[in-house]
mmCIF file of C-alpha atoms and ligand atoms in Angstrom:
data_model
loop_
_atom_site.group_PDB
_atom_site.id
_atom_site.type_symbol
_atom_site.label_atom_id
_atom_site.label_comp_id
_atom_site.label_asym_id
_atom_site.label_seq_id
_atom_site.Cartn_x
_atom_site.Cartn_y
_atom_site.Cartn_z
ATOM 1 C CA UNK A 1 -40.187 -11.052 90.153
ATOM 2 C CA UNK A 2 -37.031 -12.682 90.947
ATOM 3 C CA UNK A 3 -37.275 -16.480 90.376
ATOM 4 C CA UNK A 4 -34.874 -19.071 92.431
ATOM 5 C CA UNK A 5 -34.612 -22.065 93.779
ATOM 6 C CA UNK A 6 -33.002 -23.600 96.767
ATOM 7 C CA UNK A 7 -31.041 -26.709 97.175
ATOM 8 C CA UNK A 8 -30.595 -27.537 101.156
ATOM 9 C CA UNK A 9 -29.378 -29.566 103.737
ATOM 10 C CA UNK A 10 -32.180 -28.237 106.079
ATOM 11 C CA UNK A 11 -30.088 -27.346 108.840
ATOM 12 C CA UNK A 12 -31.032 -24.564 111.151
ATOM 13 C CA UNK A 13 -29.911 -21.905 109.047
ATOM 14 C CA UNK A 14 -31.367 -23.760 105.681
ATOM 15 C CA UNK A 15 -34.615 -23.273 107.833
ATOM 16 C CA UNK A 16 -33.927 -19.342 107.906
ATOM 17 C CA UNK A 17 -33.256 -19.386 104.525
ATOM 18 C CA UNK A 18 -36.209 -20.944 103.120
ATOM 19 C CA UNK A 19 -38.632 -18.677 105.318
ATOM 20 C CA UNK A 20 -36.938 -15.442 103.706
ATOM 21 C CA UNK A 21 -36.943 -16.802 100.358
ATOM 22 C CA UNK A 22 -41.028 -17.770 100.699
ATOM 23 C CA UNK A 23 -42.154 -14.404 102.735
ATOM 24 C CA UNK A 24 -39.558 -11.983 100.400
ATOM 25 C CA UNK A 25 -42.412 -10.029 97.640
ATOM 26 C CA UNK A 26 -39.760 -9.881 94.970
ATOM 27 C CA UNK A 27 -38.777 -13.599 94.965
ATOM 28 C CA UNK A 28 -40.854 -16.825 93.437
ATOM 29 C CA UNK A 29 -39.839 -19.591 95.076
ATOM 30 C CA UNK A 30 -40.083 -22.251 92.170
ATOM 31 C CA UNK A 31 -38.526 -25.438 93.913
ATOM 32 C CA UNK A 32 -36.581 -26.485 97.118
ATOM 33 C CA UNK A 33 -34.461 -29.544 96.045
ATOM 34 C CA UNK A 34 -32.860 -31.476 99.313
ATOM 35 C CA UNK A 35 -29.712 -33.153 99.675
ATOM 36 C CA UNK A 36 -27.351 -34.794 102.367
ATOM 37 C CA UNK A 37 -25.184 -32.926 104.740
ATOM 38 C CA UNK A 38 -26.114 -31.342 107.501
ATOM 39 C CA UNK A 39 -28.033 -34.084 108.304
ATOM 40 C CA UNK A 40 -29.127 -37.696 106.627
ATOM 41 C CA UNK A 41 -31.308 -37.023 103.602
ATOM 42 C CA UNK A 42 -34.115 -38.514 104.881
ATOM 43 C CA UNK A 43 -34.019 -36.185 107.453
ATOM 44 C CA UNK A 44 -33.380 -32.592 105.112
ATOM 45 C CA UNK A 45 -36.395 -33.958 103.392
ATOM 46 C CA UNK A 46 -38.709 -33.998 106.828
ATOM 47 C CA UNK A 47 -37.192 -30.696 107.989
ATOM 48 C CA UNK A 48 -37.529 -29.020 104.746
ATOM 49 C CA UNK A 49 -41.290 -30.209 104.554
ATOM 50 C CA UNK A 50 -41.802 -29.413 108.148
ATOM 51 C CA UNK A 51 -40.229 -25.367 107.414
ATOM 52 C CA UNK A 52 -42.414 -24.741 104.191
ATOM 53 C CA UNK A 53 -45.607 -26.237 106.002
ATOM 54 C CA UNK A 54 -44.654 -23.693 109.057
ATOM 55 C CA UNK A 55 -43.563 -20.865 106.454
ATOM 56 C CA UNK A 56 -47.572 -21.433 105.354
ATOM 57 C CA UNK A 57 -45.624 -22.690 101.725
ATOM 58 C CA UNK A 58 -46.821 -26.167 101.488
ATOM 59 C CA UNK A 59 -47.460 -25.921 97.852
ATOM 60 C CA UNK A 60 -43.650 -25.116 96.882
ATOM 61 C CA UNK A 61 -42.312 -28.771 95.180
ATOM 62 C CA UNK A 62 -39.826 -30.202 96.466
ATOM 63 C CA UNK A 63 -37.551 -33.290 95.871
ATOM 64 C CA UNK A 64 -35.032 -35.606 97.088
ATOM 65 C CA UNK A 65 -31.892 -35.476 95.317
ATOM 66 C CA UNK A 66 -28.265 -36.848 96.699
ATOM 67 C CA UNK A 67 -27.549 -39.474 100.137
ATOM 68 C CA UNK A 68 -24.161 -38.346 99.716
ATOM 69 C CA UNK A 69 -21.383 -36.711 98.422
ATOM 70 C CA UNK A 70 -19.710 -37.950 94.858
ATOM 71 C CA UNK A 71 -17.108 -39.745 95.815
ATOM 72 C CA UNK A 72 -16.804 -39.686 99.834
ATOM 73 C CA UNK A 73 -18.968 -40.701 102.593
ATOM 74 C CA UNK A 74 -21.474 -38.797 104.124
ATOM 75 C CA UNK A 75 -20.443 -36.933 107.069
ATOM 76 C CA UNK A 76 -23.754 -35.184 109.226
ATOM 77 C CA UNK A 77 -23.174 -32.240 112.039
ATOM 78 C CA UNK A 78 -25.635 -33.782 114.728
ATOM 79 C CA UNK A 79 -23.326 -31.253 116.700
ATOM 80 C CA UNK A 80 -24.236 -28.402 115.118
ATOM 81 C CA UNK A 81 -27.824 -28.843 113.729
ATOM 82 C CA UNK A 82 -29.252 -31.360 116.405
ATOM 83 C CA UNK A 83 -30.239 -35.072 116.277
ATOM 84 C CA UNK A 84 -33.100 -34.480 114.021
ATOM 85 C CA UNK A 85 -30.789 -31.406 112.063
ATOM 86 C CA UNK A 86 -33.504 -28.813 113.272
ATOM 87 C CA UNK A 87 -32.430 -27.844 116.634
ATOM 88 C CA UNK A 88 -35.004 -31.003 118.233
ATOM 89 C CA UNK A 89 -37.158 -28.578 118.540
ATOM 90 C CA UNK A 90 -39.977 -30.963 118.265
ATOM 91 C CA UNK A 91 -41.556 -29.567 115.323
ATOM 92 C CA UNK A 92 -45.170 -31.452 113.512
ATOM 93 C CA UNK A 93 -44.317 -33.753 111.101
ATOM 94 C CA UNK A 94 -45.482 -32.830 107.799
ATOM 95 C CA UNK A 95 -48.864 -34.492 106.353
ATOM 96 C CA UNK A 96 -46.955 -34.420 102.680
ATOM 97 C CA UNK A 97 -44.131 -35.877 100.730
ATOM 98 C CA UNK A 98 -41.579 -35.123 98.183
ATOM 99 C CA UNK A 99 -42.622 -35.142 94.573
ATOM 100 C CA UNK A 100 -41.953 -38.890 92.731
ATOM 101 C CA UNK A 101 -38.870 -37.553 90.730
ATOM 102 C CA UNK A 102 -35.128 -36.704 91.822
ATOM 103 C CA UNK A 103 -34.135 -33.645 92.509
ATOM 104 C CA UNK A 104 -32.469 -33.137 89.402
ATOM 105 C CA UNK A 105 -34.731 -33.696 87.186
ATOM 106 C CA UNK A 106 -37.158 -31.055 89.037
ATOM 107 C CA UNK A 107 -34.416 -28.697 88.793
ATOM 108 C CA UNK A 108 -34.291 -29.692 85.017
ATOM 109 C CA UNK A 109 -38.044 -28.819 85.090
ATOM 110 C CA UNK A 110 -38.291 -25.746 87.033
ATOM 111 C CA UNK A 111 -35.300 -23.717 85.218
ATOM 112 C CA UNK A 112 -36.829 -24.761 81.942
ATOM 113 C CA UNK A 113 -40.354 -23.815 82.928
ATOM 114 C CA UNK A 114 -38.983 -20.343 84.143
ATOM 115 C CA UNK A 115 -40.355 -17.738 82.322
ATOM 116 C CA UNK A 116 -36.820 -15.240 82.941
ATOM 117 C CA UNK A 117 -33.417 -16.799 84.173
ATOM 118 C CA UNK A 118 -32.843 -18.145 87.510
ATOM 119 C CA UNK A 119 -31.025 -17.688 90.368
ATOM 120 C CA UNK A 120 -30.099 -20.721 91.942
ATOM 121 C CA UNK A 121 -28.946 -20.974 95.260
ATOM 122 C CA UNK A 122 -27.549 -24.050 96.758
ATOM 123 C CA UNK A 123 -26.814 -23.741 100.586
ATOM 124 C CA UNK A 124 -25.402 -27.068 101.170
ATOM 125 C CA UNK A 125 -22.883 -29.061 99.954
ATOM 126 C CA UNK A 126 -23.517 -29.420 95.514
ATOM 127 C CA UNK A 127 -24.317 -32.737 94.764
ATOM 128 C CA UNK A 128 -27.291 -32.404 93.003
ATOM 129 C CA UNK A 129 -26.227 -29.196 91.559
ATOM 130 C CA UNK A 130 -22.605 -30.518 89.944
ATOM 131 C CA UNK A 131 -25.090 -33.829 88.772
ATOM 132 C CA UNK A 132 -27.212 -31.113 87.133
ATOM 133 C CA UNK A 133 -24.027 -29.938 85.384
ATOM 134 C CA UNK A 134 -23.207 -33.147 84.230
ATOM 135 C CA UNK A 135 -26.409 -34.277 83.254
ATOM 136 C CA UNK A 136 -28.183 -31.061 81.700
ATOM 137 C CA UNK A 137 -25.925 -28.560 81.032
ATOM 138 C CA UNK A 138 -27.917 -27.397 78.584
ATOM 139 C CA UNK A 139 -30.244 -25.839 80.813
ATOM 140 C CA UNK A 140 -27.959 -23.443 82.452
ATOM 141 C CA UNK A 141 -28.458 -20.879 79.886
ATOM 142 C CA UNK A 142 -31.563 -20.158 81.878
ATOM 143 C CA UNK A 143 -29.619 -19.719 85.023
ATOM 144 C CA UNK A 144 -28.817 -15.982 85.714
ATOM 145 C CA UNK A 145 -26.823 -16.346 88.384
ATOM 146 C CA UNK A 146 -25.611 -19.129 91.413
ATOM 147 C CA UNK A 147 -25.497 -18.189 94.698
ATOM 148 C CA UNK A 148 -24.084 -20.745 96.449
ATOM 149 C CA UNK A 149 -22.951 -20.422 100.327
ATOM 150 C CA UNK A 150 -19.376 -22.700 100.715
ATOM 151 C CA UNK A 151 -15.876 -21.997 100.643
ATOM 152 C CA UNK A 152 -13.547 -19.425 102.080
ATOM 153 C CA UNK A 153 -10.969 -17.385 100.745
ATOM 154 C CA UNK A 154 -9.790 -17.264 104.544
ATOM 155 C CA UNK A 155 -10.016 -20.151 107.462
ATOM 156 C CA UNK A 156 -12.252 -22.588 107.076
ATOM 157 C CA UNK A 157 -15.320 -24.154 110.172
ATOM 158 C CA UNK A 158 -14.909 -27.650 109.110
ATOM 159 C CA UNK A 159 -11.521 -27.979 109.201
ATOM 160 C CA UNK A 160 -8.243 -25.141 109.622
ATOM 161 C CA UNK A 161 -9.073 -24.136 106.011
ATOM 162 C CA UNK A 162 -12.312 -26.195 104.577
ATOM 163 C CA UNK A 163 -15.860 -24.942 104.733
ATOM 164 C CA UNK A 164 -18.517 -27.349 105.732
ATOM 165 C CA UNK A 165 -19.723 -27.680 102.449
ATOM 166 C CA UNK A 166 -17.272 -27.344 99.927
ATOM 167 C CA UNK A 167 -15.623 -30.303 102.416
ATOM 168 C CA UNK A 168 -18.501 -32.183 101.983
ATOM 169 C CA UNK A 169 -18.398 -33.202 98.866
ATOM 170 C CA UNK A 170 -15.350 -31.190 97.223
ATOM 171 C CA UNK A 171 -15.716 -32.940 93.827
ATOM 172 C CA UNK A 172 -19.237 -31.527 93.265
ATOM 173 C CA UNK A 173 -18.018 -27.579 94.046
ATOM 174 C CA UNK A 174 -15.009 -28.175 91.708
ATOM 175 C CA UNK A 175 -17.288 -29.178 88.937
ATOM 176 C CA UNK A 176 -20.004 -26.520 89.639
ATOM 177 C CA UNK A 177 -16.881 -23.280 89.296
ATOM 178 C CA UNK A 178 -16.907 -24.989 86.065
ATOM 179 C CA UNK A 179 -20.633 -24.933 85.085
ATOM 180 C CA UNK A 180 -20.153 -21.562 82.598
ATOM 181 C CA UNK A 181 -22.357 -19.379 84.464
ATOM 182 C CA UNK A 182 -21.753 -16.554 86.498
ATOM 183 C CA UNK A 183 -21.050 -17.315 90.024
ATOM 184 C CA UNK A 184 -21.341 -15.695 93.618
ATOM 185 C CA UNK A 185 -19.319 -17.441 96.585
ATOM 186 C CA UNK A 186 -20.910 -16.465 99.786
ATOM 187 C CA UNK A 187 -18.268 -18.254 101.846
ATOM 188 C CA UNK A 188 -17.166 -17.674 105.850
ATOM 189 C CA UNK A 189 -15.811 -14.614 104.774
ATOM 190 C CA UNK A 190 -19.261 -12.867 105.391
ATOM 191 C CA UNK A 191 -21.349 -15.456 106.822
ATOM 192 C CA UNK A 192 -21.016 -14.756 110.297
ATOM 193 C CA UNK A 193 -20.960 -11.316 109.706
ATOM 194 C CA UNK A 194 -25.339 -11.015 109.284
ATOM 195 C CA UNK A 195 -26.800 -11.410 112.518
ATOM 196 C CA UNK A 196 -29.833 -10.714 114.532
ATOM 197 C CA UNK A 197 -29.684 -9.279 118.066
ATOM 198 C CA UNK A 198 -30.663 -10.467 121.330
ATOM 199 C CA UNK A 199 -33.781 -8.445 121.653
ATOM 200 C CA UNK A 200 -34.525 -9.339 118.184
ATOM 201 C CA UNK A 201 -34.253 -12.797 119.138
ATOM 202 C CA UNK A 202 -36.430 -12.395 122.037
ATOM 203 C CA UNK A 203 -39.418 -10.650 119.957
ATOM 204 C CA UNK A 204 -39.618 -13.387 117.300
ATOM 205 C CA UNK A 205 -39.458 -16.073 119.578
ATOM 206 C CA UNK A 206 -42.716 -14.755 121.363
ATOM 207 C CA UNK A 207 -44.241 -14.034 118.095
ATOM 208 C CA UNK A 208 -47.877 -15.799 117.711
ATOM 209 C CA UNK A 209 -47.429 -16.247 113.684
ATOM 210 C CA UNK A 210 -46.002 -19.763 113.733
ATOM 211 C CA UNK A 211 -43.308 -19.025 110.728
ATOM 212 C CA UNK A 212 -41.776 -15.633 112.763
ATOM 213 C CA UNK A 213 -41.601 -17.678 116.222
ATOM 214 C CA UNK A 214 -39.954 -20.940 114.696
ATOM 215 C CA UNK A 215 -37.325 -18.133 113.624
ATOM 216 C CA UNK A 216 -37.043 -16.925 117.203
ATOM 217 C CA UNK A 217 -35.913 -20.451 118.508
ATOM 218 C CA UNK A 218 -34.137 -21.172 115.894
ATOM 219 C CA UNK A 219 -31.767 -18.343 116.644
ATOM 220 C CA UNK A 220 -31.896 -19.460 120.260
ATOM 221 C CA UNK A 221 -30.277 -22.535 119.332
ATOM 222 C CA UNK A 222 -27.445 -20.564 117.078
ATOM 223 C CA UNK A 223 -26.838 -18.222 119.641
ATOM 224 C CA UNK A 224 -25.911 -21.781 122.427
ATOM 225 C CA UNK A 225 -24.419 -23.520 120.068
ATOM 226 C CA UNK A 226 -22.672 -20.864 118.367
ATOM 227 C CA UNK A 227 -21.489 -18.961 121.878
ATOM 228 C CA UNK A 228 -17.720 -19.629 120.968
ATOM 229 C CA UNK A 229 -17.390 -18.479 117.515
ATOM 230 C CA UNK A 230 -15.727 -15.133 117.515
ATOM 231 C CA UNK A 231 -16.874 -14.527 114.046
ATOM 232 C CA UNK A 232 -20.223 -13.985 115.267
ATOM 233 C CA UNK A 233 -20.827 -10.159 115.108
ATOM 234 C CA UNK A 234 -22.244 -9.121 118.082
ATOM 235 C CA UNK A 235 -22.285 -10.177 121.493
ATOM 236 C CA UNK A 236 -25.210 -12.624 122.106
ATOM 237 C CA UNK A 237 -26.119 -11.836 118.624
ATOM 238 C CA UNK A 238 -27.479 -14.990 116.445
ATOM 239 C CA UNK A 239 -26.099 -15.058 112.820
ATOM 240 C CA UNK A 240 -28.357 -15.899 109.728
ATOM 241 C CA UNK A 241 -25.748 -18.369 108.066
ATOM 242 C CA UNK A 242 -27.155 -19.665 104.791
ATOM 243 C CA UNK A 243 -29.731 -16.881 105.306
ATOM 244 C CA UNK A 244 -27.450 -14.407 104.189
ATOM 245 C CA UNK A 245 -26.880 -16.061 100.903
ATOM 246 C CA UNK A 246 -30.675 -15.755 99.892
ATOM 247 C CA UNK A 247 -30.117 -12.090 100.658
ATOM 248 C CA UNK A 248 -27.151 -11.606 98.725
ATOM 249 C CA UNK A 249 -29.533 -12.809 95.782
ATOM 250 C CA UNK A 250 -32.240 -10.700 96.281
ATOM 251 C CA UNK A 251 -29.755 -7.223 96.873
ATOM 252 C CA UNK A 252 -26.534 -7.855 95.616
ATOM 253 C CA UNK A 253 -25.366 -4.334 96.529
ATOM 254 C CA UNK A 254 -24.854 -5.381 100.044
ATOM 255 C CA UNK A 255 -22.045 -7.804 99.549
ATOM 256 C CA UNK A 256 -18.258 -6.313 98.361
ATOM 257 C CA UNK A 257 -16.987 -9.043 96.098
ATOM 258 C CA UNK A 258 -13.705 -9.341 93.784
ATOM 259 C CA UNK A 259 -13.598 -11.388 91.175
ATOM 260 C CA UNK A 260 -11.040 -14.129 91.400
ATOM 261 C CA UNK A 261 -9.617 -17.113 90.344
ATOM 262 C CA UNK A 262 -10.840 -20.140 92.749
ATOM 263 C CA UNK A 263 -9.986 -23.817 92.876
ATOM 264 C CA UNK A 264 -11.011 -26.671 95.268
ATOM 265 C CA UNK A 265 -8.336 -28.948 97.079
ATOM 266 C CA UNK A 266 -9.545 -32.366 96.315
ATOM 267 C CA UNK A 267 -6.615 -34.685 97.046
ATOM 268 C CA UNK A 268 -4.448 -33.833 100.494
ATOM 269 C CA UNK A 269 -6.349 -34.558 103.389
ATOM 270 C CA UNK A 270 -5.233 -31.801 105.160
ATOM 271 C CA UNK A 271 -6.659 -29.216 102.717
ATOM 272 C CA UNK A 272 -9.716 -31.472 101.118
ATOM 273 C CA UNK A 273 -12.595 -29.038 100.673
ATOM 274 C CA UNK A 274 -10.607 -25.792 100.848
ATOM 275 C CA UNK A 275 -11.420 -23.064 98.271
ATOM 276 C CA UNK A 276 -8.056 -21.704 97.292
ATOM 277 C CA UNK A 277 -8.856 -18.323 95.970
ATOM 278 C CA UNK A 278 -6.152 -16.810 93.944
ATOM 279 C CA UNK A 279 -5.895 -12.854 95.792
ATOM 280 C CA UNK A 280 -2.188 -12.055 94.311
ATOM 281 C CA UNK A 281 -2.241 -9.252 92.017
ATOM 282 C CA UNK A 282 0.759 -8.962 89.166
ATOM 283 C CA UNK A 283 4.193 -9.719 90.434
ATOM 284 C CA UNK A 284 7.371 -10.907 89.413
ATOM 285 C CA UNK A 285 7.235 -14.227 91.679
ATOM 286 C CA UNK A 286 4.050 -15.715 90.792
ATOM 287 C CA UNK A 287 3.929 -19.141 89.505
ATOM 288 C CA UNK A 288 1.288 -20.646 88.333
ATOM 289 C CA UNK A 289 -0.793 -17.082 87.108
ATOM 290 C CA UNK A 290 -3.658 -18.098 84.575
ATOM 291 C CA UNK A 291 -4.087 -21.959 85.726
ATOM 292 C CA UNK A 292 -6.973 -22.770 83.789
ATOM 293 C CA UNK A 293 -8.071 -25.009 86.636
ATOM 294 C CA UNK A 294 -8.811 -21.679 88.646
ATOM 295 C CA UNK A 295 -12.070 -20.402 87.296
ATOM 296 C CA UNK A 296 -12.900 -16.691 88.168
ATOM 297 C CA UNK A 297 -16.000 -16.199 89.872
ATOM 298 C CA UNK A 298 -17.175 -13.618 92.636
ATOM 299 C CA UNK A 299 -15.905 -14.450 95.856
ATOM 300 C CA UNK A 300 -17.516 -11.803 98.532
ATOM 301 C CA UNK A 301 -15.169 -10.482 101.146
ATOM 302 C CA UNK A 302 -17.463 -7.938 102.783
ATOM 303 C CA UNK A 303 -20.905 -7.481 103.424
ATOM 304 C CA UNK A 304 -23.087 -4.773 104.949
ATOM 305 C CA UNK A 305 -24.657 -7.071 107.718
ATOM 306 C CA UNK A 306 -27.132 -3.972 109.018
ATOM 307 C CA UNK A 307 -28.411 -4.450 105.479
ATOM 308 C CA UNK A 308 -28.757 -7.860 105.356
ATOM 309 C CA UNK A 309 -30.062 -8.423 109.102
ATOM 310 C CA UNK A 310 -32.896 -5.412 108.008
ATOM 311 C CA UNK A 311 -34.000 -7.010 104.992
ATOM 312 C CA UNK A 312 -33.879 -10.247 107.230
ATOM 313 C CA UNK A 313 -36.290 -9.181 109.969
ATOM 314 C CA UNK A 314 -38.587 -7.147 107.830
ATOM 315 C CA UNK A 315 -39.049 -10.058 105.223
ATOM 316 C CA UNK A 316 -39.929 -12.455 108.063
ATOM 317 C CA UNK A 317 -42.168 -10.101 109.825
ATOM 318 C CA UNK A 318 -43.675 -8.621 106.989
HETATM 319 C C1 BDR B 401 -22.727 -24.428 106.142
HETATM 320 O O1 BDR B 401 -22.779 -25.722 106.712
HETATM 321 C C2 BDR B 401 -23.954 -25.857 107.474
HETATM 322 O O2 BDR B 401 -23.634 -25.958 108.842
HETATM 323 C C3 BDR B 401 -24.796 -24.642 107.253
HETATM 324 O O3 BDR B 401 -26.127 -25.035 106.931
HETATM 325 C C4 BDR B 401 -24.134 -23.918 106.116
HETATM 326 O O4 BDR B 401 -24.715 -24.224 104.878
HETATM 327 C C5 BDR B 401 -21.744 -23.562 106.900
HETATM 328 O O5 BDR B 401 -20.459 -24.118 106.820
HETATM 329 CA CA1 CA B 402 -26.841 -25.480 104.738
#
């Protein structure tokens, strides 16, 4: 049994991502720890309550954890997400809270308490996660492995060449490449690339089981609000986003990754938040080779999104 733990910004896709990790057989969902970004954290805390109730997971802990980024202000995609960060679909409120202690400190808890390594996978911008680092680095030698979805080693969404999270709060990424552990950067390079089709879409969406049709209309809303992005495969097609990185975790296989030196921008405002990954092979004009401020992790440039969009229907349907 794989165990992991999420850190969101629940976000449509966070929502996707948190009903594969609960239905998948292999995984143990330990915690869900929440933090700002794609919406206020106030609001990730209600929609990530309001998922795990609908997932039928109401028992999985969760916590609050950052309002906003290290060192910048918060900045929420209402445009994206919706109002309430969850497409306003309207969903019930949730008849619990989060647990009295920061997220932190219940990711302290639950990697401790872990009876093999962990896989952590943070889908939102890495507050909580690089305050982890700081604050407990000890307990990453019971973290196998981070997943985390950010960065590019191409373009970027929220700006020419940032990624929504890694702009977010670029301070926290920087100091998570340097947490020790062995890392996975699902970045825009493949997250467009996993996506469900129309008919898919359709099917959920109709589904009786509350958990499989919150899916459906979740994709609806991906598919409107995503109907520009060419990076979408498939026409009409909805893409998984942060989903994807939960897969990657659970069937590594799928994703073609190189390992490479990475670095965030943190100072120019016109490349804040980019991931500058290092692709140049030997050669007589490089400058800069072996920076020590680039830290070599696995960036993935390719992914099998039949794979991944299989393993993504079948978990959620059982
Ligand atoms: C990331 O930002 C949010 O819109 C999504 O939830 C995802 O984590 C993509 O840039
Ligand atoms: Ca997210």
């Amino acid at each position: 049994m794989q165990q992991m733990i999420l850190d969101v910004d629940t976000g449509i896709d966070d929502a996707l991502a948190l009903m594969v990790a609960v239905r998948h057989p292999d995984v143990n969902l330990r915690a869900v720890t929440c933090v700002a970004g794609n919406a206020s954290l106030k609001q990730v805390v209600k929609n990530t309550l309001k998922v795990l109730d609908m997932a039928g997971a109401g028992d999985i802990p969760v916590a609050a954890g950052a309002s906003r980024p290290l060192l910048a202000e918060a900045n929420h995609a209402a445009h994206v997400h919706g109002t309430d960060g969850l497409a306003d679909l309207g969903l019930p409120e949730s008849a619990r809270t989060v647990l009295p202690l920061h997220a932190v400190e219940l990711l302290r808890r639950e990697i401790l308490a872990s009876p093999t390594p962990v896989t952590l996978v943070p889908l939102a911008p890495m507050t909580n996660i690089a305050l982890l680092v700081r604050m407990y680095p000890e307990v990453l030698s019971n973290v196998e492995r981070i997943v985390f979805m950010g960065g590019s080693a191409s373009v970027g969404n929220a700006t020419a060449v940032a990624e929504f999270n890694t702009w977010h709060d670029p301070e926290a990424a920087e100091i998570v490449l340097s947490a020790g552990v062995p890392i996975t950067m699902y970045g825009l390079d493949v997250f467009y690339a996993v996506s469900i089709p129309p008919e898919d879409i359709v099917r959920l969406s109709a589904a009786s089981e509350p958990g499989a049709q919150l899916v459906g209309r979740l994709l609806q809303h991906i598919v409107t609000v995503k109907g520009g992005e060419i990076r979408v495969a498939g026409e009409g097609h909805g893409d998984i986003g942060d989903a994807g990185a939960v897969c990657a975790a659970i069937d590594p296989d799928g994703l073609r990754t190189s390992n490479l030196p990475v670095r965030v921008s943190l100072g120019d405002p016109l490349t804040r938040g980019q991931t500058v990954v290092d692709h140049r092979t030997a050669g007589h004009e490089q400058h800069g080779a072996g920076d020590p401020l680039f830290r070599r992790i696995d960036v993935a440039l390719g992914v099998d999104g039949a794979r991944y969009s299989k393993l993504f229907l079948d978990t959620i349907t059982g």
